[in-house]
mmCIF file of C-alpha atoms in Angstrom:
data_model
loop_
_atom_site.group_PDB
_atom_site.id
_atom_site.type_symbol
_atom_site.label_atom_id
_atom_site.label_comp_id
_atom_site.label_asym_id
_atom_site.label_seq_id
_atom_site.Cartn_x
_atom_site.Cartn_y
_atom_site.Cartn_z
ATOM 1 C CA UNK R 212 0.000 0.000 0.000
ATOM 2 C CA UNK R 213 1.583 3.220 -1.119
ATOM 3 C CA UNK R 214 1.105 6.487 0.794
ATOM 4 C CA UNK R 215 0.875 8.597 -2.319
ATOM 5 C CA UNK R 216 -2.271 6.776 -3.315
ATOM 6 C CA UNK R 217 -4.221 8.063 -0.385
ATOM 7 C CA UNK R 218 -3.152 11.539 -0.998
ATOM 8 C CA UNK R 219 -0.549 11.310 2.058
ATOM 9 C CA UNK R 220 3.423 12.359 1.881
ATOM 10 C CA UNK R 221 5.937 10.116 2.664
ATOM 11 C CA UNK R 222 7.028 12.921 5.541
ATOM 12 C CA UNK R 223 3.192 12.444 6.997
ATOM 13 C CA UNK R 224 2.816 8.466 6.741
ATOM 14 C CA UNK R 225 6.817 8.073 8.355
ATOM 15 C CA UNK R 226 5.297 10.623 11.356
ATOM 16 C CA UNK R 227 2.262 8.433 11.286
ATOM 17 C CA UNK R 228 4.164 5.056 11.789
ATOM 18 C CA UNK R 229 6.457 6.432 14.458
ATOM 19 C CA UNK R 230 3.008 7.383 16.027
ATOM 20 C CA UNK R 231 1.718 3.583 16.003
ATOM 21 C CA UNK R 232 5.244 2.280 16.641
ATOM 22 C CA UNK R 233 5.121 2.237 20.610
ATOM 23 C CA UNK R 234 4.367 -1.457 20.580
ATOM 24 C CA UNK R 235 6.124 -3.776 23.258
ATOM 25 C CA UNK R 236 7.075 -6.282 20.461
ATOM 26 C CA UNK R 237 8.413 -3.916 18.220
ATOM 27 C CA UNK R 238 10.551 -2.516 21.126
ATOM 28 C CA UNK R 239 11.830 -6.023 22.114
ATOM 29 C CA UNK R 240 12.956 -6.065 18.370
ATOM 30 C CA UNK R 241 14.327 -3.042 18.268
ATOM 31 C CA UNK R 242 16.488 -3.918 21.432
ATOM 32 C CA UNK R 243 16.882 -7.185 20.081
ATOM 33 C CA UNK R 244 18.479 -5.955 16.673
ATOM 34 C CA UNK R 245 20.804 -3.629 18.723
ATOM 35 C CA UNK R 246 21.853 -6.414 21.175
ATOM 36 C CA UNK R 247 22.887 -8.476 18.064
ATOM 37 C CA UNK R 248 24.719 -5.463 16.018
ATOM 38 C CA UNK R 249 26.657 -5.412 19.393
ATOM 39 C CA UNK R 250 27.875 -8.844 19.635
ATOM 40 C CA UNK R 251 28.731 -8.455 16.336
ATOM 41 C CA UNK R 252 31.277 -5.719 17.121
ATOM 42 C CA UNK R 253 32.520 -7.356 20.094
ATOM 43 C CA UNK R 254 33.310 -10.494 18.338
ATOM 44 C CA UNK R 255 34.703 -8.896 15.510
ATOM 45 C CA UNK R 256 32.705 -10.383 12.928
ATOM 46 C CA UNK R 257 32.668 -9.064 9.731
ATOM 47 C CA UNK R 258 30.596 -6.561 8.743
ATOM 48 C CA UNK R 259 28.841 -5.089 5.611
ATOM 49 C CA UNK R 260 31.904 -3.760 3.535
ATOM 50 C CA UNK R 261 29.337 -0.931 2.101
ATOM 51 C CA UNK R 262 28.388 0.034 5.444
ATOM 52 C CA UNK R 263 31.930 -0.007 6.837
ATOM 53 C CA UNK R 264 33.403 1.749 4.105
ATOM 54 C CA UNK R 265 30.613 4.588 4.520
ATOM 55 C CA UNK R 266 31.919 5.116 7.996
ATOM 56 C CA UNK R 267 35.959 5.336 6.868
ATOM 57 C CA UNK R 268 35.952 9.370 7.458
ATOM 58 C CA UNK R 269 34.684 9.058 10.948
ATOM 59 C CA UNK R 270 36.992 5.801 12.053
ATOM 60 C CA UNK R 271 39.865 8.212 10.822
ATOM 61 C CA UNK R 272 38.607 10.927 12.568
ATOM 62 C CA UNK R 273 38.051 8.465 16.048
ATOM 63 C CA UNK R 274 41.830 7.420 15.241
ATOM 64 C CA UNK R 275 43.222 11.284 15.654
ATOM 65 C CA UNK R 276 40.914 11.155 18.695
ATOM 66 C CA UNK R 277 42.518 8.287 20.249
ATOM 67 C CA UNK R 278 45.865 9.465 19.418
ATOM 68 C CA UNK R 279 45.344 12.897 21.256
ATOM 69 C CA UNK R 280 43.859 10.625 23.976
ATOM 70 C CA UNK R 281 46.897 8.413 24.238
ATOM 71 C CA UNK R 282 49.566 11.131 23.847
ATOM 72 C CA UNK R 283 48.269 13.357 26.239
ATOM 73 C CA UNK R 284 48.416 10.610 29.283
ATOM 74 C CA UNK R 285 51.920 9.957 28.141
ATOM 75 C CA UNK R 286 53.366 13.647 28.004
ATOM 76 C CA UNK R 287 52.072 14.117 31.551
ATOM 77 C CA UNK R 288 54.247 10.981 32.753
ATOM 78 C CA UNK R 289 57.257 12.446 30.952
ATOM 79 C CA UNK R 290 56.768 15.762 32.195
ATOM 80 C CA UNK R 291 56.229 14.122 35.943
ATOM 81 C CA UNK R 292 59.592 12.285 35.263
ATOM 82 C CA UNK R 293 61.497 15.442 33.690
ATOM 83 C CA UNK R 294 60.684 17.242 36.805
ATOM 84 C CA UNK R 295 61.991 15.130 39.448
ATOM 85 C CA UNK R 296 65.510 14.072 37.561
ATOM 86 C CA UNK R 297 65.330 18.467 37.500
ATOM 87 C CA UNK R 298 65.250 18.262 41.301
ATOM 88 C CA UNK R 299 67.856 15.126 41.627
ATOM 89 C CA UNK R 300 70.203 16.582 38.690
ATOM 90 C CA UNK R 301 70.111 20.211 40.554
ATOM 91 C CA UNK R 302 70.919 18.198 43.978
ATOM 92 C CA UNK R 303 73.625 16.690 43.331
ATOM 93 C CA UNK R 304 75.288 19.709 41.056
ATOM 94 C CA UNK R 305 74.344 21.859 44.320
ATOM 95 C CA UNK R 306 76.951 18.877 46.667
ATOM 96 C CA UNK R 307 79.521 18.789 43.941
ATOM 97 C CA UNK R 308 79.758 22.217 44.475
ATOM 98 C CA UNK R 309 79.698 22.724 48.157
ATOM 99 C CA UNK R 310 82.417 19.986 48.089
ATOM 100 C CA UNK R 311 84.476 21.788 45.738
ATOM 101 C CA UNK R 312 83.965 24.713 47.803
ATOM 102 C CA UNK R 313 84.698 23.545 51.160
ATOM 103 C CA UNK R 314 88.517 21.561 49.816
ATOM 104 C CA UNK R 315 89.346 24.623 47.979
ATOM 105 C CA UNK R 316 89.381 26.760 51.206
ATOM 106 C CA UNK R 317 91.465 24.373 53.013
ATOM 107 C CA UNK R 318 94.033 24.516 49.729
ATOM 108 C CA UNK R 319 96.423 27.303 49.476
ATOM 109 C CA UNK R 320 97.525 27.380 45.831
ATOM 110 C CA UNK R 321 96.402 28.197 42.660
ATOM 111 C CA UNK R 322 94.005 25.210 42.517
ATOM 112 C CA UNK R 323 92.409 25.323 45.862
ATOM 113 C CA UNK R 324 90.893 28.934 43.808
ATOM 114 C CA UNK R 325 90.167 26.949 41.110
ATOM 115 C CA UNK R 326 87.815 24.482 43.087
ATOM 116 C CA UNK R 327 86.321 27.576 44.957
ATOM 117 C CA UNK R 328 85.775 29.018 41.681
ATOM 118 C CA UNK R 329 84.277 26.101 39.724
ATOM 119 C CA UNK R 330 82.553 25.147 43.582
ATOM 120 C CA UNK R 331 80.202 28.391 43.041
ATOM 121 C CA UNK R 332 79.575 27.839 39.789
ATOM 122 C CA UNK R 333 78.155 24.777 40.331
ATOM 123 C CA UNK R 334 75.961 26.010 42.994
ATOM 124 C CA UNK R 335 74.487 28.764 40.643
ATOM 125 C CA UNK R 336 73.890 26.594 38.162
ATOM 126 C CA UNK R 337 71.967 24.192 40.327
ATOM 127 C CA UNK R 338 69.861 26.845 41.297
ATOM 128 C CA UNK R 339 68.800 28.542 37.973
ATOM 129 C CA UNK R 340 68.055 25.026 36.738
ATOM 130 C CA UNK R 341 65.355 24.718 39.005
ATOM 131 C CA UNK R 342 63.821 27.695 37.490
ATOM 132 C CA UNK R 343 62.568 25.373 34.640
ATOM 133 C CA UNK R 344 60.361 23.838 36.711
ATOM 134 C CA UNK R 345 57.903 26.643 36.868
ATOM 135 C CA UNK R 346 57.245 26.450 32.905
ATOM 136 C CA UNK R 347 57.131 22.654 32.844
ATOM 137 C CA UNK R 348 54.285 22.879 36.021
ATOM 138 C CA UNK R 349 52.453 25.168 33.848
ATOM 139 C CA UNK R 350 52.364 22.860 31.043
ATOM 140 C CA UNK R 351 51.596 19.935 33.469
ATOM 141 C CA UNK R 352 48.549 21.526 34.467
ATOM 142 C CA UNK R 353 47.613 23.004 31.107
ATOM 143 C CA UNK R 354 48.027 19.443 29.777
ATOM 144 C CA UNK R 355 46.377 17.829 32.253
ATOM 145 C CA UNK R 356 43.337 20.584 32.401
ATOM 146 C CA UNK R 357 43.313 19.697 29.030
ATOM 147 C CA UNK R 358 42.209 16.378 29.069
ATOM 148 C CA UNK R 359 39.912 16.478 31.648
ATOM 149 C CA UNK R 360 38.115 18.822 29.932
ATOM 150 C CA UNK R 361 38.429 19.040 26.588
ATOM 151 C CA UNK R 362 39.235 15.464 25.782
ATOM 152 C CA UNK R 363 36.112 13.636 28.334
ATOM 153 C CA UNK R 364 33.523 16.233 26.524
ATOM 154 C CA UNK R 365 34.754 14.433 22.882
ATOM 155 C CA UNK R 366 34.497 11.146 24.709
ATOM 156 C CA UNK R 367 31.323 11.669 26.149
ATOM 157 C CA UNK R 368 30.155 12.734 22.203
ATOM 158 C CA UNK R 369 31.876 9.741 20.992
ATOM 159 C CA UNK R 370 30.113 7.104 23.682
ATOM 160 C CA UNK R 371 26.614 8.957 22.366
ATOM 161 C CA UNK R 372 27.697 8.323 18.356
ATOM 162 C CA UNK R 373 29.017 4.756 19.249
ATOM 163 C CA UNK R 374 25.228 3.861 20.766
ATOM 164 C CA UNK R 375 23.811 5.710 17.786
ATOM 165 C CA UNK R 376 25.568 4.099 15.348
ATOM 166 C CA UNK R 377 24.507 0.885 17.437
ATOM 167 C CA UNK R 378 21.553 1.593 16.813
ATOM 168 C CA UNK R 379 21.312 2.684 13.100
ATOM 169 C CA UNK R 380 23.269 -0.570 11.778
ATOM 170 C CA UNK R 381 20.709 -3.051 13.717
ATOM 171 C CA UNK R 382 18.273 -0.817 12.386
ATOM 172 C CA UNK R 383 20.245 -1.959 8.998
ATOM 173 C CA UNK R 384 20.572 -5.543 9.987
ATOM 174 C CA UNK R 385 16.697 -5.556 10.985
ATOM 175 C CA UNK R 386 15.776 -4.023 7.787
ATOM 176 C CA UNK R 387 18.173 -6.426 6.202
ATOM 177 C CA UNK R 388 15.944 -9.622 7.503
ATOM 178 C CA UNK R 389 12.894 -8.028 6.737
ATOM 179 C CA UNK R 390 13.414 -7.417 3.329
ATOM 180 C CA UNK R 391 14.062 -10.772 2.532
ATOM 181 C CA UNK R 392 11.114 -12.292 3.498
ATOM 182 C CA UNK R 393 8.839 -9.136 1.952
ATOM 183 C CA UNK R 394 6.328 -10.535 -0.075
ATOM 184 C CA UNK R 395 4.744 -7.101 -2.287
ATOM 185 C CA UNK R 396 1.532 -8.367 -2.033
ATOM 186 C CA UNK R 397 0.727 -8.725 1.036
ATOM 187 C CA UNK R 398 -0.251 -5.750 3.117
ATOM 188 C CA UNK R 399 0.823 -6.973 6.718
ATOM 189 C CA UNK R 400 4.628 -7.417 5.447
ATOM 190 C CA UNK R 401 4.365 -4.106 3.763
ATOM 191 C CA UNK R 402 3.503 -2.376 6.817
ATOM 192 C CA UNK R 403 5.668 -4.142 8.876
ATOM 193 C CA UNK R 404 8.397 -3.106 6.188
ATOM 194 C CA UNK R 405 7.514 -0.041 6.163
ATOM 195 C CA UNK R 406 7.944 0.652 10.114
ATOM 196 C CA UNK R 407 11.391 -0.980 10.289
ATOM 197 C CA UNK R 408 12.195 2.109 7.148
ATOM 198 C CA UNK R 409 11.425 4.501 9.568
ATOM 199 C CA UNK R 410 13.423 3.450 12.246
ATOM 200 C CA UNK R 411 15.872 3.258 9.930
ATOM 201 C CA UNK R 412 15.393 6.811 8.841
ATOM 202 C CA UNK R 413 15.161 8.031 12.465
ATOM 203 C CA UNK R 414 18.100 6.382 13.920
ATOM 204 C CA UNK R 415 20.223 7.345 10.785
ATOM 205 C CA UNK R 416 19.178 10.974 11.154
ATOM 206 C CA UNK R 417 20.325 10.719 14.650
ATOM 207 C CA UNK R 418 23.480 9.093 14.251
ATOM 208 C CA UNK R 419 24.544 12.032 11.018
ATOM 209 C CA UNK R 420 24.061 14.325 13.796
ATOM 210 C CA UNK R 421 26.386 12.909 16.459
ATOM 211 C CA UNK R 422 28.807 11.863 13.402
ATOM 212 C CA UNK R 423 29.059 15.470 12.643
ATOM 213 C CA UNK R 424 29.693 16.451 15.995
ATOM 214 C CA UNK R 425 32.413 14.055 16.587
ATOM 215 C CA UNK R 426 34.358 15.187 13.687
ATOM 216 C CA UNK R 427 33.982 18.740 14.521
ATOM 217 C CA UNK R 428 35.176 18.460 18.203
ATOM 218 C CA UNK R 429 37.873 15.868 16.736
ATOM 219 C CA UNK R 430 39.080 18.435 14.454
ATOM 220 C CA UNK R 431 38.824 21.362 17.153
ATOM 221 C CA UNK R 432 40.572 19.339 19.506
ATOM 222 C CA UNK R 433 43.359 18.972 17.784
ATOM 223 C CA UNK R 434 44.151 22.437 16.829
ATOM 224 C CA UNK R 435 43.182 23.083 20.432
ATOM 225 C CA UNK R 436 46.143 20.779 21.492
ATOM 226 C CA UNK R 437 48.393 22.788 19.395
ATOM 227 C CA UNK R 438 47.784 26.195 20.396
ATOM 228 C CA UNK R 439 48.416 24.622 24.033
ATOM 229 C CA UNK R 440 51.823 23.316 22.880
ATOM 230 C CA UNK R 441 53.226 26.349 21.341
ATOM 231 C CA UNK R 442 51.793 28.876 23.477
ATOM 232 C CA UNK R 443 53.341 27.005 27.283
ATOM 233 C CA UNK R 444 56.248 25.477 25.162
ATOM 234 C CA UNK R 445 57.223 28.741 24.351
ATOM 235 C CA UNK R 446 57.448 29.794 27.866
ATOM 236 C CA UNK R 447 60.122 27.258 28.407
ATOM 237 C CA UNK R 448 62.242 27.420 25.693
ATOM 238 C CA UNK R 449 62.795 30.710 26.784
ATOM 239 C CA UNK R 450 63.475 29.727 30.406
ATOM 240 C CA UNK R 451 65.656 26.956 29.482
ATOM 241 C CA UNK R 452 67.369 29.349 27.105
ATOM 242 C CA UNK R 453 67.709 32.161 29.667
ATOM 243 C CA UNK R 454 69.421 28.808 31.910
ATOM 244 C CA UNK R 455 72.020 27.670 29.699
ATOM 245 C CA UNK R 456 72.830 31.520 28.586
ATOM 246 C CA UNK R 457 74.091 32.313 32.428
ATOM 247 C CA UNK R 458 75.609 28.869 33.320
ATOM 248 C CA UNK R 459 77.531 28.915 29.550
ATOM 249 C CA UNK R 460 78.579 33.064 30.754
ATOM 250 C CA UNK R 461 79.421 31.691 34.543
ATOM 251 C CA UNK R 462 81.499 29.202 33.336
ATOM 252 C CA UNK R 463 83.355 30.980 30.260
ATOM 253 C CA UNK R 464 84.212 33.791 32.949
ATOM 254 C CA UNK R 465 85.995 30.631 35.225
ATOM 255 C CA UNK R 466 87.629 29.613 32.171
ATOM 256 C CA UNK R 467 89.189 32.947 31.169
ATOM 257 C CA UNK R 468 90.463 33.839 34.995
ATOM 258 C CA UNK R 469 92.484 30.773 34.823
ATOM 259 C CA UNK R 470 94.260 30.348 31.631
ATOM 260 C CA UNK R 471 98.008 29.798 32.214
ATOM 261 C CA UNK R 472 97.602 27.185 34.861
ATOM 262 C CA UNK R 473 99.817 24.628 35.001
ATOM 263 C CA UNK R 474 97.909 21.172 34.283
ATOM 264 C CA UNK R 475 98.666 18.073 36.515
ATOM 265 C CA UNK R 476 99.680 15.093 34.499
ATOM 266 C CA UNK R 477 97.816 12.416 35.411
ATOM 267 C CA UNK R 478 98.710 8.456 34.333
ATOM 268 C CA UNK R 479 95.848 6.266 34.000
ATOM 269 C CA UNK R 480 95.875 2.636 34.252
ATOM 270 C CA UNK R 481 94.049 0.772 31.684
ATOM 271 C CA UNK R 482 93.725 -2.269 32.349
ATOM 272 C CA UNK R 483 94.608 -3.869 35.878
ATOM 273 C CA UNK R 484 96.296 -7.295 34.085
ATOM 274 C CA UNK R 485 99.599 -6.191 34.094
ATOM 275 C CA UNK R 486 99.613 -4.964 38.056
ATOM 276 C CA UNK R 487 97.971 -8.591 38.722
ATOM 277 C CA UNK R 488 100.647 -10.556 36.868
ATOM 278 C CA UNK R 489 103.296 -8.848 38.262
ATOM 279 C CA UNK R 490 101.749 -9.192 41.942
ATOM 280 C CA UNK R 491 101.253 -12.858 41.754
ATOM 281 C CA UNK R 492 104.660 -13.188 40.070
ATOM 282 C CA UNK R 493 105.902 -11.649 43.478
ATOM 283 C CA UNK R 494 104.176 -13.401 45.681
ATOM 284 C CA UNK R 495 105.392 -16.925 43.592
ATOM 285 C CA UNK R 496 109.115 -15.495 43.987
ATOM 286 C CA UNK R 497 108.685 -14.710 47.890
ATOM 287 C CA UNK R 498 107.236 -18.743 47.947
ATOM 288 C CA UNK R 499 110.049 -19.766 46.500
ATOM 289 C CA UNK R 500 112.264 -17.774 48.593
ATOM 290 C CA UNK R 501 110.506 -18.903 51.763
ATOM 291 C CA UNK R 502 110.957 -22.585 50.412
ATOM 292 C CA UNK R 503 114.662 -22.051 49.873
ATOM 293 C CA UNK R 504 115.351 -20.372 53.285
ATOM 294 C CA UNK R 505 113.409 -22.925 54.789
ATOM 295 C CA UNK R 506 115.283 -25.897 53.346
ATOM 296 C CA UNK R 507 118.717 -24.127 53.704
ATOM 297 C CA UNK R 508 117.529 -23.969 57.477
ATOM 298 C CA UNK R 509 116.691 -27.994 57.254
ATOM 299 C CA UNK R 510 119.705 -28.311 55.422
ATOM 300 C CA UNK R 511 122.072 -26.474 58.521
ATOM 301 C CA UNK R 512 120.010 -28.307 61.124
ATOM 302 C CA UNK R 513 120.943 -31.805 59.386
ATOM 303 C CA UNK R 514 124.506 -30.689 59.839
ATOM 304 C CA UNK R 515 124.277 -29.630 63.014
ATOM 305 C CA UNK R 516 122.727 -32.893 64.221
ATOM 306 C CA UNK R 517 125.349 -34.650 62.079
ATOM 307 C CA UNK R 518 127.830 -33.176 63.935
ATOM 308 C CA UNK R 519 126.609 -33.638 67.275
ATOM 309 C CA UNK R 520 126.653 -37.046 66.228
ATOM 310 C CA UNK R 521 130.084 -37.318 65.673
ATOM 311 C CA UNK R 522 131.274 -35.656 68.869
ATOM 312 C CA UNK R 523 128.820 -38.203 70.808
ATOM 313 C CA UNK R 524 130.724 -41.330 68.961
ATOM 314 C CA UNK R 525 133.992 -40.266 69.187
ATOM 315 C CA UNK R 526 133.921 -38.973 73.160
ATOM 316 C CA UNK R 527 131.983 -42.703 73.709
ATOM 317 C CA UNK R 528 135.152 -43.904 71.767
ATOM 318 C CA UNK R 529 137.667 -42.433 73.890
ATOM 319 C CA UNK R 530 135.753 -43.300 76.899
ATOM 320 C CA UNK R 531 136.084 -46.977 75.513
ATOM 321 C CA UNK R 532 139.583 -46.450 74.476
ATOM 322 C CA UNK R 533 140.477 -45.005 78.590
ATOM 323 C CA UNK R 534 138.508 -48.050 80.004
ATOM 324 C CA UNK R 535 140.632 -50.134 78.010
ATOM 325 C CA UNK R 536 143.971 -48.726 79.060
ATOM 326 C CA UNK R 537 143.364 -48.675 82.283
ATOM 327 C CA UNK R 538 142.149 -52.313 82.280
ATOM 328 C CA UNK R 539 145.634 -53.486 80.752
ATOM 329 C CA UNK R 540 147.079 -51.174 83.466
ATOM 330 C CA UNK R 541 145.386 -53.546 86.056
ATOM 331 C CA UNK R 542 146.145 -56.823 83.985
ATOM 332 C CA UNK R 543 150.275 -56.080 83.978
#
């Protein structure tokens, strides 16, 4: 049954269907249809290439989003990070020079001025550095600002176009079933045809909307993100060149005020083989001298004992050799 044979517009009988279209089956099918468009997605099932490829502006356009999304979370670690090596780096120049300081005023020479010298250098340089980290705070909070704002009201616009879109392709896939069973001649199929068009057209309507939207904030978002950038980046490339213009003066100042110094030579060792060799080639020589003493000292105490030896026979032989005289004295 066509509308224009009755005198109606298409506008007036779509209105009209939406009217009568507050059924509770055609609601279960409606949420029915969606439910299944979603497990489609979730499962990653292919869908209709036409449909997809319809979509291919806003999936690039979701893509930038996700980008700015991702990046933004990741500049505000680095930034977190960048400020606390600031505060560890400007530390530790600050002790160097302190320690510099305080063993240059206990040295008397030309060098003990040197290490005073460099000692305050150091020190100022530790504290300009931390003047970067009013700039990087800044952009820490602009960043961060940023994506609480900016960023959650595209993601809340995206959620909206993702459940539109939800909605519009079951629409599709309900259509879809419909269509093939349609029989032209029968008025109940027609009708029921007919409604699923409209819901079509409604939820499409819907979804061009909050596709347009999405693209727009995508696209404002993004040049949003790099007036941000230049505008606090600025800030502290200025800082940072302010920093390294005082530190570079500081130290070209130290270097001028001491040229003529006499340099210390210094040896360096590079490798410790060498040393190692010739220590255990010591300690084998003072083994074998120990070894050598020792068995001279075995060697004199043999003799020794040897000796002994000898005076013991040869006093026990003249103690025989008296016993016997004086026993042949007695016999005559």
């Amino acid at each position: 049954m066509e509308g224009g044979n009755f005198g109606y517009s298409r506008d007036y009988l779509d209105r009209f269907i939406q009217s009568q279209d507050s059924s509770v089956v055609n609601k279960f099918q409606q949420k029915y249809w969606k439910t299944k468009q979603t497990l489609i997605k979730v499962t990653g099932k292919k869908e209709d290439e036409h449909v997809v490829a319809s979509d291919a502006d806003l999936d690039a356009k979701l893509e930038v989003f996700h980008s700015i999304q991702r990046t933004c979370m990741e500049l505000l670690k680095v930034i977190e990070q960048y400020q606390r090596r600031i505060c560890l780096l400007s530390q530790e120049e600050n002790e160097l020079g302190r320690f510099l300081r305080s063993q240059g005023s206990q040295d008397k020479t030309r060098a003990g001025k040197i290490m005073q010298a460099t000692g305050k250098a150091l020190c100022f340089s530790s504290q300009q550095r931390l003047a970067l980290r009013n700039p990087l705070c800044r952009l820490y909070q602009e960043v961060e600002t940023f994506r609480y704002r900016a960023i959650s009201d595209t993601w809340l616009t995206v959620n909206r176009m993702e459940q539109s879109r939800t909605e519009y392709r079951g629409a599709l896939l309900w259509m879809k079933d419909v269509s093939q069973e349609l029989d032209p001649d029968t008025h109940k199929q027609m009708e029921k045809f007919r409604k699923v068009q409209a819901q079509v057209r409604t939820t499409k309507t819907s979804f061009d909307k909050l596709k347009n939207d999405v693209c727009q904030k995508v696209d404002l978002l993004g040049a949003s993100r790099c007036n941000l950038l230049s505008h606090v980046l600025t800030t502290y490339q200025t800082t940072l060149l302010h920093f390294w213009e005082k530190t570079s003066h500081t130290m070209a100042a130290i270097h001028e005020s001491f040229k003529g110094c006499q340099h210390y030579e210094f040896s360096t060792i590079k490798t410790l083989q060498d040393p190692v060799d010739k220590l255990a080639k010591k300690k084998g020589k003072n083994k074998v001298k120990a070894e050598t003493e020792e068995a001279k000292k075995e060697e004199t105490t043999d003799d020794q004992l040897i000796s002994l030896v000898n005076e013991n026979t040869s006093d026990k032989a003249r103690e025989v050799g008296g016993r016997g005289d004086r026993q042949h004295g007695l016999t005559e």
